[in-house]
Amino acid sequence: QKMTVKAVKMPCTTPNVYTKVPDGGWGWTIAFAFFFVEALTYGIIKSFGVFFNDLMESFDETNSRISWIISICVFVQTFTAPLSTVLSNRFGHRFVVMAGGVLISTGMVTASFARSVVDMYVTIGVISGLGYCLSFLPTVTILSQYFDKRRSLVTAVASTGECFAVFSFAPAITALKEQIGWRYSLLSVGVLQLSIVVCGSLLRPIIIKEQEEVKAKPPEEPTETKYMLENEQTRTSIESIDSGVEITTSPSNVPGNTKAEPKSEEPKEHTQILVETNSPPPEPKTKLLDFSVMRDYSFICYAFFGLFATLGFFAPSLYIIPLSRSLGIGKDHSAYILSAMAIAEVFGRISAGWVLNKKPIRKIYIELICVVLLSVALFAFPFASEFWGLMTCSIFFGFMLGTVAGTHIPLLAEDDVVGIAKMSSAAGVYVFIQSLAGLAGPPLAGVLVDTTQNYSSAFYSCAAGMVLGAVFLSLVRPCKAGLCHCRQQRAEESAAEVVSDLPDDFIEMDIGKAENSGKGCDSV
């Protein structure tokens, strides 16, 4: 069946209507926009360290108090993820991302006029943090809707925007500070982030609608044919749930109303309407936030994986330079170690997307292998005693971090977790749960370092969290398989109860009647 796009009168506001998941088309523009959204959100957050010394000198504050600016920002970004989901479902992804770009730019520009670190907490921490949430999550969600077979590869490649941003923004901002000072440099960053509004304007929503082949009902159509058609429509509705995006073949098969029974009990008049009319389906009633994912044991396990794995994401980037300095390695060489980690992360993201794009493959198991290897990398850091040892560990960690960081959110769209239909709500809840570890992780590692006077303890604690995350990730697939088995068993039990409700002599009575009528005919 040829894929077509319906003509629209207002391309800037109306959705793209496809006959199936395009795996391209306008999705390439969405991927382009996501690349720059990644660069202007996470790329700026990771590059913000270039302002630390200037802020400490200007506000006469300690490194710890300045570090809380980014900690609050990241916490607000992840904690408000459910709000991002609600607003996206209510007003659309485009409007929410554009509003997020305005908030990010407003927070950064206002921060350039701050007179105390508390002002920074409010402007960058709260205002920009909320903007980061509204910009990132809706973009990655709608990108997943435009791709099916290529979803993992495209998302992984587009997410490298943050890695390239770290390379380019850090030296560029440093050079800019020497010319115009840190305040005007921060102002320039805020103006640059306003381009997220342009990226948001490119996020056209997508609707999947199958073309109807039958337009009129033949007058002599028998009743059996009607029921066969109805059952065929029902099977199509059931199969469309697994495809990731709603496929409309009848008025009852719209988002928010995708339930179908194997044996339809609707009246004949409904079937006749399906055949005789070609009216458009009614508007779907979309839930603002679908909490039914919390009843899915596979999602609960995956959420705990995200909670504990987040503890292991931050340690090397925060403590690799202090660890290398404690081993007698110079500042320049320590910076090389961090740069090598970022380069390896780019290759890790692309490699993970390429591997997960292969068919057939159980993506959740590939993710589990990557998480286990990431745990090994964290355990290896404390055993490194010189420059090349740390360099090897950093490259290995960066590569494995890229494989996990670029795929753990898109994997929510896989049927082993929740599927594409519930990804928007699941992503909001998932990132919200991650925020708890993001807020508690750095202080926990700091307490361990202060207590033991050894930076290796931070890596051990993060490795332990990653191992726990691997344990919960290994339970996702068994929980999903067990849940499907339980649903099938309940359906079989219900069918058995219906049969058991019939009288025991029901068949015998019919047989007896048939025998009596036979005897009557013989006597005649």
Coordinates of C-alpha atoms in Angstrom, one line a residue:
Q1 CA 0.0 0.0 0.0
K2 CA 1.5 3.3 -1.1
M3 CA 2.2 5.8 1.7
T4 CA 0.6 9.2 1.0
V5 CA 0.4 12.6 2.7
K6 CA -2.8 14.5 2.6
A7 CA -2.6 18.1 1.3
V8 CA -3.0 20.7 4.0
K9 CA -3.9 24.4 3.8
M10 CA -1.9 25.6 6.7
P11 CA 1.4 23.6 6.9
C12 CA 2.6 25.6 9.9
T13 CA -0.3 24.6 12.2
T14 CA -1.9 21.4 10.8
P15 CA -0.6 17.9 11.5
N16 CA 1.0 15.6 9.0
V17 CA -1.5 12.8 8.0
Y18 CA 0.2 9.6 6.9
T19 CA -1.2 6.2 6.0
K20 CA 1.5 4.5 8.1
V21 CA 4.5 5.4 10.3
P22 CA 6.7 7.2 7.8
D23 CA 10.1 6.3 9.1
G24 CA 11.3 9.5 7.5
G25 CA 9.4 12.3 5.7
W26 CA 9.0 15.3 8.0
G27 CA 10.6 13.1 10.7
W28 CA 14.0 14.1 9.4
T29 CA 13.2 17.7 10.1
I30 CA 12.1 16.7 13.6
A31 CA 15.4 14.9 14.1
F32 CA 17.3 18.0 12.9
A33 CA 15.4 20.1 15.5
F34 CA 16.0 17.6 18.2
F35 CA 19.8 17.8 17.5
F36 CA 19.8 21.5 18.2
V37 CA 17.4 21.2 21.2
E38 CA 19.9 18.7 22.8
A39 CA 22.8 21.1 22.1
L40 CA 21.0 24.2 23.5
T41 CA 19.7 22.3 26.7
Y42 CA 22.0 19.6 27.9
G43 CA 24.9 21.0 26.0
I44 CA 24.7 24.3 27.8
I45 CA 24.1 22.6 31.2
K46 CA 27.3 20.6 30.8
S47 CA 29.3 23.6 29.6
F48 CA 28.1 25.8 32.5
G49 CA 31.2 24.9 34.5
V50 CA 33.2 27.6 32.6
F51 CA 31.3 30.2 34.6
F52 CA 32.0 28.7 38.1
N53 CA 35.2 30.6 38.9
D54 CA 33.8 33.9 37.7
L55 CA 30.6 33.4 39.8
M56 CA 32.7 32.5 42.9
E57 CA 34.8 35.6 42.6
S58 CA 31.8 37.9 41.8
F59 CA 29.5 36.7 44.5
D60 CA 32.3 35.7 47.0
E61 CA 30.7 32.2 47.4
T62 CA 32.1 28.7 47.8
N63 CA 32.2 26.1 45.0
S64 CA 29.5 24.1 46.8
R65 CA 27.0 27.0 46.8
I66 CA 27.6 27.8 43.2
S67 CA 27.2 24.1 42.3
W68 CA 23.7 24.2 43.6
I69 CA 22.7 26.4 40.6
I70 CA 23.0 23.5 38.2
S71 CA 21.7 21.0 40.8
I72 CA 18.5 22.9 41.3
C73 CA 18.2 23.4 37.5
V74 CA 18.5 19.7 36.8
F75 CA 16.1 18.8 39.6
V76 CA 13.4 21.2 38.4
Q77 CA 13.9 19.9 34.8
T78 CA 13.3 16.3 35.8
F79 CA 10.8 16.9 38.6
T80 CA 8.4 18.8 36.4
A81 CA 8.4 16.1 33.6
P82 CA 4.7 15.1 34.3
L83 CA 3.8 18.8 33.9
S84 CA 5.5 18.7 30.5
T85 CA 3.4 15.6 29.5
V86 CA 0.1 17.2 30.6
L87 CA 0.8 20.4 28.7
S88 CA 1.9 18.6 25.6
N89 CA -1.3 16.5 25.5
R90 CA -3.4 19.5 26.1
F91 CA -1.8 22.2 23.9
G92 CA 0.5 20.2 21.6
H93 CA 4.2 19.6 21.4
R94 CA 5.0 22.6 19.3
F95 CA 3.5 25.2 21.6
V96 CA 5.1 23.6 24.7
V97 CA 8.6 23.5 23.2
M98 CA 8.3 27.1 22.0
A99 CA 7.2 28.2 25.5
G100 CA 10.1 26.3 27.0
G101 CA 12.5 28.1 24.7
V102 CA 11.2 31.5 25.9
L103 CA 11.6 30.4 29.6
I104 CA 15.1 29.2 29.1
S105 CA 16.2 32.4 27.3
T106 CA 14.4 34.6 29.9
G107 CA 16.1 32.8 32.8
M108 CA 19.6 33.0 31.3
V109 CA 19.2 36.7 30.2
T110 CA 17.9 37.7 33.7
A111 CA 20.7 35.7 35.4
S112 CA 23.3 38.0 33.6
F113 CA 22.0 40.8 35.8
A114 CA 21.9 38.8 39.1
R115 CA 23.4 40.4 42.2
S116 CA 23.6 37.2 44.4
V117 CA 23.8 33.5 44.1
V118 CA 20.2 33.3 45.3
D119 CA 19.1 35.2 42.2
M120 CA 20.9 32.5 40.2
Y121 CA 19.0 29.8 42.0
V122 CA 15.7 31.4 40.9
T123 CA 16.6 32.5 37.3
I124 CA 18.7 29.6 36.1
G125 CA 17.6 27.0 38.6
V126 CA 13.8 27.4 38.5
I127 CA 12.9 29.5 35.4
S128 CA 15.4 28.0 33.0
G129 CA 15.1 24.5 34.6
L130 CA 11.4 24.5 33.9
G131 CA 12.1 25.6 30.3
Y132 CA 14.6 22.8 29.8
C133 CA 11.9 20.3 30.8
L134 CA 9.3 21.8 28.5
S135 CA 11.8 21.8 25.6
F136 CA 13.5 18.4 25.7
L137 CA 10.8 15.9 26.6
P138 CA 8.1 16.8 24.1
T139 CA 10.8 16.9 21.3
V140 CA 12.1 13.4 22.0
T141 CA 8.5 12.1 22.3
I142 CA 7.3 13.4 19.0
L143 CA 10.5 12.2 17.3
S144 CA 9.7 8.7 18.4
Q145 CA 6.2 8.9 16.8
Y146 CA 7.7 9.7 13.3
F147 CA 10.0 6.6 13.3
D148 CA 9.5 2.9 13.8
K149 CA 12.2 0.7 12.3
R150 CA 14.8 3.5 12.4
R151 CA 13.7 4.9 15.8
S152 CA 16.7 3.8 17.8
L153 CA 19.3 4.9 15.2
V154 CA 17.8 8.3 14.5
T155 CA 17.3 9.1 18.1
A156 CA 20.8 8.1 19.1
V157 CA 22.4 10.1 16.3
A158 CA 20.3 13.2 17.0
S159 CA 21.1 13.0 20.7
T160 CA 24.8 13.6 19.9
G161 CA 23.9 17.3 19.8
E162 CA 24.8 17.7 23.4
C163 CA 28.2 16.0 22.9
F164 CA 29.1 18.3 20.0
A165 CA 27.9 21.3 22.0
V166 CA 30.3 20.5 24.9
F167 CA 33.2 20.6 22.4
S168 CA 32.1 23.9 20.8
F169 CA 30.4 25.9 23.6
A170 CA 33.0 25.5 26.3
P171 CA 36.0 26.9 24.4
A172 CA 33.8 29.5 22.6
I173 CA 32.3 30.8 25.9
T174 CA 35.8 30.9 27.5
A175 CA 37.1 33.0 24.6
L176 CA 34.1 35.2 24.7
K177 CA 34.5 35.9 28.4
E178 CA 38.0 37.2 27.8
Q179 CA 36.6 39.8 25.4
I180 CA 33.3 41.0 27.0
G181 CA 33.2 39.5 30.5
W182 CA 31.1 36.7 32.0
R183 CA 27.9 38.7 32.3
Y184 CA 27.6 39.6 28.6
S185 CA 28.7 36.1 27.7
L186 CA 25.9 34.7 29.8
L187 CA 23.5 37.2 28.1
S188 CA 24.7 36.0 24.7
V189 CA 24.1 32.4 25.7
G190 CA 20.5 33.3 26.7
V191 CA 19.9 35.0 23.3
L192 CA 21.3 32.0 21.5
Q193 CA 19.0 29.7 23.4
L194 CA 16.0 31.6 22.1
S195 CA 16.5 29.7 18.8
I196 CA 14.8 26.8 20.6
V197 CA 11.6 28.6 19.7
V198 CA 12.5 28.1 16.0
C199 CA 13.1 24.4 16.6
G200 CA 9.8 24.1 18.4
S201 CA 7.9 25.6 15.5
L202 CA 9.1 22.7 13.3
L203 CA 7.4 20.1 15.5
R204 CA 4.3 19.3 13.4
P205 CA 2.1 16.6 15.0
I206 CA 1.5 13.4 13.2
I207 CA -1.7 11.4 12.6
I208 CA -1.8 7.9 11.2
K209 CA -4.9 7.1 9.2
E210 CA -5.4 4.1 7.0
Q211 CA -7.2 4.7 3.7
E212 CA -10.6 3.0 3.4
E213 CA -10.9 0.8 0.4
V214 CA -14.7 -0.1 0.6
K215 CA -17.1 2.8 -0.2
A216 CA -20.5 1.2 -0.7
K217 CA -22.3 -1.8 0.5
P218 CA -23.6 -4.3 -2.2
P219 CA -27.3 -4.8 -1.8
E220 CA -27.1 -8.6 -1.8
E221 CA -24.4 -8.8 0.8
P222 CA -25.2 -11.7 3.1
T223 CA -25.1 -11.4 6.9
E224 CA -22.0 -13.7 7.2
T225 CA -20.0 -11.3 5.0
K226 CA -20.9 -8.4 7.3
Y227 CA -19.6 -10.3 10.4
M228 CA -16.4 -11.3 8.5
L229 CA -15.8 -7.6 7.7
E230 CA -16.4 -6.6 11.3
N231 CA -14.0 -9.2 12.6
E232 CA -11.4 -8.1 10.1
Q233 CA -11.8 -4.5 11.3
T234 CA -11.4 -5.7 14.9
R235 CA -8.2 -7.6 14.0
T236 CA -6.8 -4.5 12.4
S237 CA -7.6 -2.5 15.5
I238 CA -5.8 -5.0 17.7
E239 CA -2.7 -5.1 15.5
S240 CA -2.5 -1.4 15.3
I241 CA -1.9 -1.1 19.1
D242 CA 1.5 -2.7 18.7
S243 CA 2.6 -0.5 15.8
G244 CA 3.2 2.4 18.1
V245 CA 0.9 5.0 16.6
E246 CA -2.9 4.8 16.3
I247 CA -4.1 3.5 12.9
T248 CA -7.7 4.5 12.2
T249 CA -9.9 2.0 10.3
S250 CA -13.2 2.7 12.0
P251 CA -14.8 5.4 14.2
S252 CA -14.2 3.3 17.3
N253 CA -10.5 2.9 16.6
V254 CA -9.1 6.3 17.7
P255 CA -6.5 7.3 20.3
G256 CA -7.9 6.9 23.7
N257 CA -10.4 4.3 22.6
T258 CA -8.3 1.4 21.2
K259 CA -9.9 -1.4 23.2
A260 CA -11.1 -4.3 21.0
E261 CA -12.6 -7.6 21.8
P262 CA -11.7 -10.8 19.8
K263 CA -15.5 -11.3 19.2
S264 CA -17.4 -8.1 18.4
E265 CA -20.9 -8.0 19.9
E266 CA -21.9 -4.7 18.2
P267 CA -25.3 -4.7 16.3
K268 CA -25.5 -5.1 12.6
E269 CA -26.5 -1.5 12.1
H270 CA -23.0 -0.4 13.2
T271 CA -21.4 -2.7 10.7
Q272 CA -23.6 -1.3 8.0
I273 CA -22.5 2.2 8.8
L274 CA -18.9 1.3 8.5
V275 CA -19.5 0.1 5.0
E276 CA -21.9 2.6 3.7
T277 CA -20.4 5.8 5.0
N278 CA -16.9 7.4 4.7
S279 CA -17.3 10.1 7.3
P280 CA -14.2 11.2 9.2
P281 CA -13.7 9.8 12.7
P282 CA -14.6 11.9 15.7
E283 CA -11.9 13.8 17.6
P284 CA -10.0 11.6 20.0
K285 CA -10.3 12.3 23.7
T286 CA -6.7 12.2 24.9
K287 CA -5.8 11.8 28.5
L288 CA -3.7 14.6 29.9
L289 CA -1.6 12.1 32.0
D290 CA -2.2 8.4 31.8
F291 CA -1.4 6.9 35.2
S292 CA -2.3 3.5 34.1
V293 CA 1.4 2.9 33.4
M294 CA 1.9 2.7 37.1
R295 CA -0.1 -0.6 37.1
D296 CA 2.3 -2.1 34.6
Y297 CA 4.9 -4.1 36.5
S298 CA 7.4 -3.9 33.5
F299 CA 7.3 -0.1 33.7
I300 CA 7.7 -0.1 37.4
C301 CA 10.9 -2.2 37.1
Y302 CA 12.1 0.0 34.3
A303 CA 11.5 3.1 36.4
F304 CA 13.5 1.7 39.3
F305 CA 16.3 1.0 36.7
G306 CA 16.2 4.6 35.8
L307 CA 16.2 5.7 39.4
F308 CA 19.3 3.7 40.4
A309 CA 21.2 4.0 37.1
T310 CA 21.0 7.8 37.4
L311 CA 23.3 7.6 40.4
G312 CA 26.0 6.4 38.1
F313 CA 25.7 8.9 35.3
F314 CA 27.2 11.9 37.0
A315 CA 30.3 10.6 39.0
P316 CA 33.0 10.6 36.3
S317 CA 32.1 14.1 34.9
L318 CA 32.1 15.6 38.4
Y319 CA 35.0 13.7 40.0
I320 CA 37.3 12.6 37.2
I321 CA 39.4 15.8 37.3
P322 CA 39.6 15.8 41.1
L323 CA 40.6 12.1 41.0
S324 CA 43.2 12.7 38.4
R325 CA 44.6 15.7 40.3
S326 CA 44.8 13.6 43.5
L327 CA 47.0 11.1 41.5
G328 CA 49.4 13.9 40.5
I329 CA 48.2 14.4 37.0
G330 CA 48.4 18.0 35.6
K331 CA 45.4 20.2 34.7
D332 CA 46.0 20.0 31.0
H333 CA 46.2 16.2 31.0
S334 CA 43.1 16.0 33.2
A335 CA 41.2 18.1 30.7
Y336 CA 42.3 15.7 28.0
I337 CA 40.8 12.8 29.9
L338 CA 37.4 14.6 30.1
S339 CA 37.5 15.4 26.4
A340 CA 38.3 11.8 25.5
M341 CA 35.2 10.7 27.5
A342 CA 33.0 13.1 25.6
I343 CA 34.3 11.9 22.2
A344 CA 33.8 8.2 23.2
E345 CA 30.2 9.1 24.2
V346 CA 29.4 10.3 20.7
F347 CA 30.6 6.9 19.2
G348 CA 28.7 5.1 21.9
R349 CA 25.4 6.8 21.1
I350 CA 25.8 6.2 17.3
S351 CA 26.9 2.5 17.8
A352 CA 23.9 1.8 20.1
G353 CA 21.5 3.3 17.6
W354 CA 23.0 1.2 14.8
V355 CA 22.9 -2.1 16.8
L356 CA 19.3 -1.5 18.1
N357 CA 18.2 -0.7 14.5
K358 CA 18.9 -4.3 13.5
K359 CA 16.0 -6.8 13.1
P360 CA 15.1 -9.0 14.7
I361 CA 16.6 -8.1 18.1
R362 CA 15.4 -7.8 21.7
K363 CA 16.4 -4.3 22.5
I364 CA 15.9 -4.6 26.2
Y365 CA 18.6 -7.3 26.4
I366 CA 21.1 -5.2 24.5
E367 CA 20.4 -2.3 27.0
L368 CA 21.0 -4.7 29.9
I369 CA 24.4 -5.8 28.5
C370 CA 25.4 -2.1 28.1
V371 CA 24.4 -1.3 31.7
V372 CA 26.4 -4.3 33.0
L373 CA 29.5 -3.1 31.1
L374 CA 28.9 0.4 32.4
S375 CA 29.0 -0.9 36.0
V376 CA 32.3 -2.6 35.2
A377 CA 33.7 0.7 34.0
L378 CA 32.7 2.5 37.2
F379 CA 34.3 -0.2 39.3
A380 CA 37.5 0.1 37.2
F381 CA 38.1 3.8 38.0
P382 CA 39.5 3.4 41.5
F383 CA 42.0 0.8 40.3
A384 CA 43.6 3.3 37.8
S385 CA 46.8 4.8 39.2
E386 CA 48.3 6.9 36.3
F387 CA 47.3 8.9 33.3
W388 CA 46.8 6.2 30.7
G389 CA 44.9 4.0 33.1
L390 CA 42.4 6.8 33.7
M391 CA 42.3 7.6 30.0
T392 CA 41.4 4.0 29.2
C393 CA 38.7 3.9 31.9
S394 CA 37.3 7.2 30.7
I395 CA 37.1 6.1 27.1
F396 CA 35.4 2.9 28.1
F397 CA 33.0 4.6 30.4
G398 CA 32.2 7.3 27.9
F399 CA 31.4 4.8 25.2
M400 CA 29.2 2.7 27.4
L401 CA 27.5 5.8 28.8
G402 CA 26.6 6.9 25.3
T403 CA 25.0 3.5 24.6
V404 CA 22.7 3.9 27.7
A405 CA 22.1 7.6 27.9
G406 CA 21.0 7.9 24.2
T407 CA 18.6 5.0 24.4
H408 CA 17.0 4.6 27.8
I409 CA 14.2 7.1 27.2
P410 CA 13.4 6.0 23.6
L411 CA 13.2 2.4 24.9
L412 CA 10.0 3.3 26.7
A413 CA 8.3 3.2 23.2
E414 CA 9.2 -0.5 22.9
D415 CA 6.5 -3.1 23.5
D416 CA 8.7 -4.7 26.2
V417 CA 8.2 -1.6 28.4
V418 CA 5.0 0.4 27.6
G419 CA 4.8 0.9 23.9
I420 CA 4.5 4.0 21.8
A421 CA 0.8 4.7 22.6
K422 CA 1.7 5.4 26.3
M423 CA 5.2 6.7 25.8
S424 CA 4.2 10.4 26.4
S425 CA 2.8 9.7 29.9
A426 CA 5.4 7.0 30.7
A427 CA 8.3 9.4 29.8
G428 CA 6.9 12.1 32.2
V429 CA 6.6 9.7 35.1
Y430 CA 9.9 8.0 34.3
V431 CA 11.9 11.3 34.2
F432 CA 10.1 12.5 37.4
I433 CA 11.3 9.4 39.2
Q434 CA 14.8 10.0 37.9
S435 CA 14.8 13.4 39.5
L436 CA 14.9 11.9 43.0
A437 CA 18.3 10.2 42.2
G438 CA 19.5 13.3 40.4
L439 CA 18.9 15.5 43.5
A440 CA 20.2 13.0 46.0
G441 CA 23.1 11.5 44.0
P442 CA 25.7 14.3 44.1
P443 CA 25.3 15.1 47.8
L444 CA 25.5 11.4 48.7
A445 CA 28.7 11.1 46.8
G446 CA 30.0 14.3 48.3
V447 CA 29.3 12.9 51.8
L448 CA 31.2 9.7 51.1
V449 CA 34.2 11.6 49.7
D450 CA 34.3 13.9 52.8
T451 CA 34.0 10.9 55.1
T452 CA 36.6 8.7 53.5
Q453 CA 38.8 11.5 52.1
N454 CA 39.0 9.4 48.9
Y455 CA 37.4 10.1 45.6
S456 CA 37.2 6.4 44.8
S457 CA 34.3 6.0 47.2
A458 CA 32.2 8.2 44.9
F459 CA 32.8 5.8 42.0
Y460 CA 32.0 2.8 44.2
S461 CA 28.7 4.2 45.3
C462 CA 27.7 5.0 41.7
A463 CA 28.8 1.5 40.6
A464 CA 26.6 0.0 43.3
G465 CA 23.6 2.1 42.1
M466 CA 24.3 1.0 38.5
V467 CA 24.3 -2.7 39.5
L468 CA 20.9 -2.3 41.2
G469 CA 19.7 -0.7 38.1
A470 CA 20.9 -3.7 36.0
V471 CA 19.0 -6.0 38.4
F472 CA 15.7 -4.2 37.9
L473 CA 16.3 -3.9 34.1
S474 CA 16.7 -7.7 33.9
L475 CA 13.2 -8.0 35.4
V476 CA 11.4 -5.9 32.8
R477 CA 11.0 -8.5 30.2
P478 CA 9.9 -11.3 32.6
C479 CA 7.3 -9.0 34.2
K480 CA 6.0 -8.1 30.8
A481 CA 5.8 -11.7 29.6
G482 CA 4.1 -12.7 32.9
L483 CA 1.6 -9.9 32.7
C484 CA 0.6 -11.0 29.2
H485 CA 0.3 -14.6 30.3
C486 CA -1.9 -13.6 33.2
R487 CA -4.2 -11.6 30.9
Q488 CA -4.5 -14.5 28.5
Q489 CA -5.3 -16.9 31.4
R490 CA -8.0 -14.5 32.8
A491 CA -9.6 -14.4 29.4
E492 CA -9.6 -18.2 29.1
E493 CA -11.1 -18.4 32.6
S494 CA -13.8 -16.0 31.7
A495 CA -14.7 -18.0 28.6
A496 CA -14.8 -21.2 30.6
E497 CA -17.2 -19.5 33.1
V498 CA -19.6 -18.6 30.3
V499 CA -19.6 -22.2 29.1
S500 CA -20.1 -23.5 32.7
D501 CA -23.2 -21.3 33.1
L502 CA -25.1 -23.4 30.5
P503 CA -27.4 -26.1 31.9
D504 CA -25.9 -29.6 32.0
D505 CA -28.8 -31.1 30.1
F506 CA -28.8 -28.3 27.4
I507 CA -27.2 -30.5 24.7
E508 CA -29.2 -33.6 25.9
M509 CA -32.5 -31.7 25.6
D510 CA -31.7 -30.7 22.0
I511 CA -30.6 -34.3 21.1
G512 CA -33.8 -35.6 22.7
K513 CA -36.0 -33.2 20.7
A514 CA -34.2 -34.3 17.5
E515 CA -34.8 -38.0 18.3
N516 CA -38.5 -37.4 19.0
S517 CA -39.0 -35.5 15.8
G518 CA -37.2 -38.3 13.9
K519 CA -39.6 -40.9 15.4
G520 CA -42.6 -38.8 14.5
C521 CA -41.4 -38.7 10.9
D522 CA -40.9 -42.5 10.9
S523 CA -44.5 -43.0 12.2
V524 CA -45.8 -40.8 9.5

